[in-house]
Coordinates of C-alpha atoms in Angstrom, one line a residue:
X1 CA 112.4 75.1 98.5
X2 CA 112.7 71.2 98.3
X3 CA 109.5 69.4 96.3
X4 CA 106.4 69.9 98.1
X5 CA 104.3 67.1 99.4
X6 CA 100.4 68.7 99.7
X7 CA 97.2 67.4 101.8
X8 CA 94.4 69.3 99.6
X9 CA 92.0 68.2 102.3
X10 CA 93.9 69.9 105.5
X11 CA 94.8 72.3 102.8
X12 CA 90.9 73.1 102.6
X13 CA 90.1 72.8 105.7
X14 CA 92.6 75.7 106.6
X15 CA 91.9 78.3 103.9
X16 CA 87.9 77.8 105.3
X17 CA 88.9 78.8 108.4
X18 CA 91.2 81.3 107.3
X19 CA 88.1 83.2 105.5
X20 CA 86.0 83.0 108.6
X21 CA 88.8 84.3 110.7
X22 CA 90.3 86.7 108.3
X23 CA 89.0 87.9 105.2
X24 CA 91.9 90.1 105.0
X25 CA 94.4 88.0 105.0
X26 CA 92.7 85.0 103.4
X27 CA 92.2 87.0 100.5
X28 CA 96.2 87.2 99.6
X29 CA 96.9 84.1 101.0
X30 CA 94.5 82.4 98.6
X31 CA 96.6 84.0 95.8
X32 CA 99.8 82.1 96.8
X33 CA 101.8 79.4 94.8
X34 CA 102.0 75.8 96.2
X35 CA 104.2 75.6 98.8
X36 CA 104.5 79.0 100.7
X37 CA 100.7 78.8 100.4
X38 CA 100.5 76.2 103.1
X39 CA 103.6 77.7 104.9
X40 CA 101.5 81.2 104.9
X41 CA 98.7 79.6 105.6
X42 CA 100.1 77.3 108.4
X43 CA 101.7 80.6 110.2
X44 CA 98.7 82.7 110.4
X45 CA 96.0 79.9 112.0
X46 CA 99.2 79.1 114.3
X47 CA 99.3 82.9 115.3
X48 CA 95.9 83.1 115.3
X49 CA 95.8 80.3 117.5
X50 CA 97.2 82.2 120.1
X51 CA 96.2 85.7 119.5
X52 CA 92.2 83.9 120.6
X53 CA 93.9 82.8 124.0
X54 CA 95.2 86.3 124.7
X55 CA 92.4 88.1 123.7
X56 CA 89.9 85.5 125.4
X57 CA 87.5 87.6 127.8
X58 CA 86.6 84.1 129.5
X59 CA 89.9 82.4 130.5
X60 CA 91.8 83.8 133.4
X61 CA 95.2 86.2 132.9
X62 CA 96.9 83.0 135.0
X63 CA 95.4 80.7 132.5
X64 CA 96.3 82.6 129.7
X65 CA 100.0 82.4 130.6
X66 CA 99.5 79.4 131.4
X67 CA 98.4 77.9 128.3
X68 CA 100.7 80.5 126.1
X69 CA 103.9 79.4 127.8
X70 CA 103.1 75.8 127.2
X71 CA 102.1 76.5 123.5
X72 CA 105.5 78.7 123.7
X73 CA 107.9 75.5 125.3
X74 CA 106.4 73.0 122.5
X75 CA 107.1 75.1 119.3
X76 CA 110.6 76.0 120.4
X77 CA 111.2 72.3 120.8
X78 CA 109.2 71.5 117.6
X79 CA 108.4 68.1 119.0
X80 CA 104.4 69.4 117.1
X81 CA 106.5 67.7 114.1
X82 CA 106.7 64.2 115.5
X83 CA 103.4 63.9 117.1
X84 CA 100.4 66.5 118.0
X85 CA 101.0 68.0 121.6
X86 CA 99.1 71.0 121.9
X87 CA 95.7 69.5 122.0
X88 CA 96.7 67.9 125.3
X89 CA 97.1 71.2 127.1
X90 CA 94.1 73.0 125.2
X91 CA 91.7 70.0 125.7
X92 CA 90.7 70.8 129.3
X93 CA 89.2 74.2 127.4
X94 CA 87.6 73.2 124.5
X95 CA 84.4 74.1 125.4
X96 CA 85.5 77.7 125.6
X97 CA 87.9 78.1 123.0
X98 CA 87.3 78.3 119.7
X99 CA 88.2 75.8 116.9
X100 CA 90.9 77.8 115.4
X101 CA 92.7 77.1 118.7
X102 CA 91.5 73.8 119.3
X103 CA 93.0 72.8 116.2
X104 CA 96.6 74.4 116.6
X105 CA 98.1 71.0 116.2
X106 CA 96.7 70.6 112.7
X107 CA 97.8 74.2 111.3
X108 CA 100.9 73.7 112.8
X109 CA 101.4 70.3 110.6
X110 CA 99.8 71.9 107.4
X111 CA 103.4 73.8 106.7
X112 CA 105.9 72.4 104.7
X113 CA 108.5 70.4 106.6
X114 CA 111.0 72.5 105.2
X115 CA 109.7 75.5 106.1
X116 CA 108.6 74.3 109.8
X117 CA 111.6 75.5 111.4
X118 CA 110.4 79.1 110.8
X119 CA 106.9 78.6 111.6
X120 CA 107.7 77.3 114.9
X121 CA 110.1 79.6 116.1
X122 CA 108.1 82.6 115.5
X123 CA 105.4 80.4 117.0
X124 CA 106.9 80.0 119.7
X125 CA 108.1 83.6 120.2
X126 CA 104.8 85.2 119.7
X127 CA 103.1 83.0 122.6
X128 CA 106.3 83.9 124.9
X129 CA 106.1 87.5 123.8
X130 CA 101.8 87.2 124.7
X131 CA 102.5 85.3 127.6
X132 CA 104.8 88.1 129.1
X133 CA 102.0 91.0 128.0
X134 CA 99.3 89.4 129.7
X135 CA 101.4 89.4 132.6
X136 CA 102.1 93.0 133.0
X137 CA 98.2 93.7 132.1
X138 CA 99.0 95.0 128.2
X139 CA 100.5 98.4 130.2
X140 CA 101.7 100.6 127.3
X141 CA 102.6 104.1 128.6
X142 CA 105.3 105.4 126.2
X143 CA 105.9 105.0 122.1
X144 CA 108.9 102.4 123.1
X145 CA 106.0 100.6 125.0
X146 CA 104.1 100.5 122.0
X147 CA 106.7 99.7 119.2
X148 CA 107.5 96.6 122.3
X149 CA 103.5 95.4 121.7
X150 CA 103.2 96.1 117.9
X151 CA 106.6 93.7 117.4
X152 CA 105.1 91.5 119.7
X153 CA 102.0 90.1 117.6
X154 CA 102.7 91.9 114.1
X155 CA 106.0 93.2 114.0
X156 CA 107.9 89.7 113.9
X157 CA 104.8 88.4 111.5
X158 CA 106.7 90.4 108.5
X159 CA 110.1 89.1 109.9
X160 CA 108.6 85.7 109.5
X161 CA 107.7 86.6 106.4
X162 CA 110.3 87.6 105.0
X163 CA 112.2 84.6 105.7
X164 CA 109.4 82.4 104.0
X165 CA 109.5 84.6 100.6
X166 CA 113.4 83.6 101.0
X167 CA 112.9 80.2 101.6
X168 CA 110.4 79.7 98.4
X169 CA 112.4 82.0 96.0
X170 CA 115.0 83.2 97.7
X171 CA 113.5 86.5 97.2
X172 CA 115.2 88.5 99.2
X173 CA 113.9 91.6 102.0
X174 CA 114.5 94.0 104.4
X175 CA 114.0 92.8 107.8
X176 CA 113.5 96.1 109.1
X177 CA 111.2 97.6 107.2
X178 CA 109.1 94.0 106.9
X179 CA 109.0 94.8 111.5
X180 CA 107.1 98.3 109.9
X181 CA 104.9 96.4 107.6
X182 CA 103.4 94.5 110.3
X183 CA 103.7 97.3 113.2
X184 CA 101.3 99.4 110.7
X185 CA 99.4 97.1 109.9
X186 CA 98.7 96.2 113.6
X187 CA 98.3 99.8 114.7
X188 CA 95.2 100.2 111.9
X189 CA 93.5 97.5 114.0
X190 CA 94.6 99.2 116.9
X191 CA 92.5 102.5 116.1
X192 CA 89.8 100.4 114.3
X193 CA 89.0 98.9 117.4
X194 CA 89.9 101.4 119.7
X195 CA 86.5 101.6 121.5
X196 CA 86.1 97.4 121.7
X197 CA 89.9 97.5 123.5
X198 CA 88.4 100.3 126.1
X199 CA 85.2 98.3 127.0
X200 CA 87.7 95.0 127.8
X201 CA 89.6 97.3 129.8
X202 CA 92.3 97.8 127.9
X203 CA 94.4 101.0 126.0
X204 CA 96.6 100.6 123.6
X205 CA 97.4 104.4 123.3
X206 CA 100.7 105.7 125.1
X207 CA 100.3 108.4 128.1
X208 CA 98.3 111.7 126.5
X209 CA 98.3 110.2 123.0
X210 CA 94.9 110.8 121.0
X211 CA 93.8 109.9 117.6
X212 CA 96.0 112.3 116.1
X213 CA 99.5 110.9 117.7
X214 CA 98.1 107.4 116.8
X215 CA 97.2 108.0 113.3
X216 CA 100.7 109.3 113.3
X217 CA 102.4 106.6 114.1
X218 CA 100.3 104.8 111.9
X219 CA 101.5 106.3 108.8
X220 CA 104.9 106.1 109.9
X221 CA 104.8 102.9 110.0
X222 CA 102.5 102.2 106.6
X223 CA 105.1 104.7 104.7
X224 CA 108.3 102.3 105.6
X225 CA 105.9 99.3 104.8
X226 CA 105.6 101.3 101.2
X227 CA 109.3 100.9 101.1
X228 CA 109.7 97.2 101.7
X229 CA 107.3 96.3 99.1
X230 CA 108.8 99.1 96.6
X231 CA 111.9 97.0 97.5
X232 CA 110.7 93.3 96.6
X233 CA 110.8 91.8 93.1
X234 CA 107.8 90.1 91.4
X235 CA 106.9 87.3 92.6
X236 CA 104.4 85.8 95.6
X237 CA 105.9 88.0 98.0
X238 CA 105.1 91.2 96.3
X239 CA 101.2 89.7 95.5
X240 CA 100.7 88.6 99.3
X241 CA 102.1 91.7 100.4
X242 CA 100.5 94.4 98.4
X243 CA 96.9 93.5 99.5
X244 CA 96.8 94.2 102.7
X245 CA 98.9 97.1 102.8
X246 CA 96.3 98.5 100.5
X247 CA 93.9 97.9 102.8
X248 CA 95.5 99.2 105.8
X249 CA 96.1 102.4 104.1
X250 CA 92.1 102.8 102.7
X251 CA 91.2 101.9 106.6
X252 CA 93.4 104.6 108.0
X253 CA 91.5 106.6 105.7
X254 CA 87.9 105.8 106.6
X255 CA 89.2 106.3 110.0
X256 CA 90.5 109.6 109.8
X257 CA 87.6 110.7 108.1
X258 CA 85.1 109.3 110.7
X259 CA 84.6 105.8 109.5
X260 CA 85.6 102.4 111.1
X261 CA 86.1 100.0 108.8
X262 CA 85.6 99.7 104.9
X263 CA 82.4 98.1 103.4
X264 CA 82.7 94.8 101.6
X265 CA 82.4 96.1 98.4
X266 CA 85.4 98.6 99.4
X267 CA 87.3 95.7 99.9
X268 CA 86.5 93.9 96.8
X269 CA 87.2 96.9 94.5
X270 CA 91.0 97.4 96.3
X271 CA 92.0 94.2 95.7
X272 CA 90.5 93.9 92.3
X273 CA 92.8 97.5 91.6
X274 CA 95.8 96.0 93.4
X275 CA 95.5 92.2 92.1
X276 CA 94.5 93.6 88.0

C-alpha cells in the first residue's frame, strides 16, 4: 500500500452515513487502520449505492436497469477517477433516491487511488450482476439459483475483500471461502427479512424450501465463513471480519428460535466480546 493521502472531512461524512445505513458494518469499519478504512469504507456506500436502486419500490424495473447498467459502464471504465459521472445519470431522480445514492460519485472518490482499481471493478460487477436480476424478476427456483443471487450482492463483497486485506498488508486469503463469508452473511438477511421480501413481491427461497432448508444453507455457509477467518492472521482483516460474522451467527440464532433481529444491547455486548 503506497502512502495515503486522507480527506478527514469526506472521510466523516462517509462513516455518518455508513452508521445511518449500517450499523453493522459501520461498527468494524470504524475499527480499521488508515488506509483500508477509506477503501472499506468507499466499497460499501458504492455498493450500497446500488443495492437502494435495486431494491427501490418507486423506480421502474426498466429504470432500474437502466440506471444500474450506466453505474455498471462508468466503473468498468473508471473514468469516476478523472471527474464525477454518476451524478449526471442519477440527477433526473434525486428527488426519489436517497443520498447514499445521490452521492455515489463522492464514495467512489473517498478510496485510495491505489486501491480504486478494486473498488471499481467489483463496482461495476455488482450493478451488472443487479442489472441482469431485475431483469429476470429476482426468479430463484433452485439452490444454484440462489448461490447465483447470494454471489451476486454479497458473495463477490468477500472477494473484494480479500483483495483489499492484500493490498494493505498483503495479508493473504481464501477466495473461496471469503464467496461463503458473504453468501452467509447475505442469507441471514435473507431469513431476517423474509416477510418484508414477500410483501414487495419477492422470494428468495428455492422451489419447496422452508425455514428449515434456509437456515441450512445458512449455516453452511457461516461454518466455511468460520474457516476463512480461522485462516487469516492478525491484523485489520481478522478485526473487520470477526464482527459481523459474530453477528450473523447470534441472528441465525434469534431467528431459529423465533426472533428477528437482535436488540441493540445484543449488539453492543457481541462486539464488546469479539473486539475485548
Amino acid at each position: 500500500m503506497e502512502g495515503i493521502v486522507i480527506n478527514n472531512i469526506a472521510l466523516n461524512e462517509a462513516m455518518t452515513m455508513l452508521k445511518d445505513t449500517s450499523r453493522t458494518f459501520y461498527i468494524p469499519i470504524s475499527y480499521l487502520d488508515v488506509g483500508i478504512k477509506e477503501a472499506v469504507a468507499s466499497a460499501y456506500l458504492c455498493m450500497r449505492a446500488i443495492d437502494e436502486i435495486e431494491d427501490h419500490n418507486d423506480l421502474s424495473d426498466e429504470l432500474k436497469v437502466e440506471l444500474l447498467l450506466g453505474i455498471s459502464e462508468i466503473f468498468e471504465s473508471q473514468d469516476i477517477k478523472e471527474a464525477p459521472q454518476t451524478h449526471k445519470i442519477l440527477s433526473p431522480y434525486r428527488t426519489v433516491l436517497p443520498a447514499v445514492s445521490m452521492q455515489l460519485d463522492d464514495w467512489a472518490l473517498l478510496c485510495p487511488p491505489s486501491a480504486a482499481s478494486i473498488v471499481y471493478r467489483y463496482t461495476a460487477k455488482m450493478s451488472l450482476h443487479m442489472a441482469e436480476w431485475v431483469k429476470n424478476g429476482w426468479k430463484i427456483h433452485t439452490e444454484e439459483d440462489l448461490d447465483g443471487y447470494t454471489y451476486s450482492v454479497a458473495g463477490m463483497v468477500g472477494e473484494m475483500l480479500s483483495e483489499l486485506w492484500f493490498w494493505h498488508d498483503g495479508t493473504q486469503s481464501d477466495s473461496t471461502k471469503a464467496i461463503a463469508f458473504g453468501r452467509g452473511l447475505q442469507a441471514v438477511n435473507i431469513l431476517r427479512n423474509r416477510d418484508e421480501d414477500i410483501k414487495r413481491g419477492v422470494d428468495f427461497f428455492p422451489d419447496g424450501w422452508g425455514f428449515k432448508e434456509m437456515q441450512q444453507y445458512t449455516r453452511r455457509n457461516l461454518q466455511i465463513a468460520d474457516s476463512y477467518i480461522a485462516d487469516l492472521k492478525n491484523g485489520p482483516a481478522l478485526k473487520f471480519c470477526k464482527i459481523p460474522l459474530a453477528l450473523a451467527h447470534a441472528t441465525l440464532k434469534v431467528i431459529s428460535a423465533g426472533g428477528s433481529k437482535l436488540t441493540r444491547n445484543a449488539v453492543l455486548k457481541i462486539v464488546n466480546t469479539v473486539t475485548g
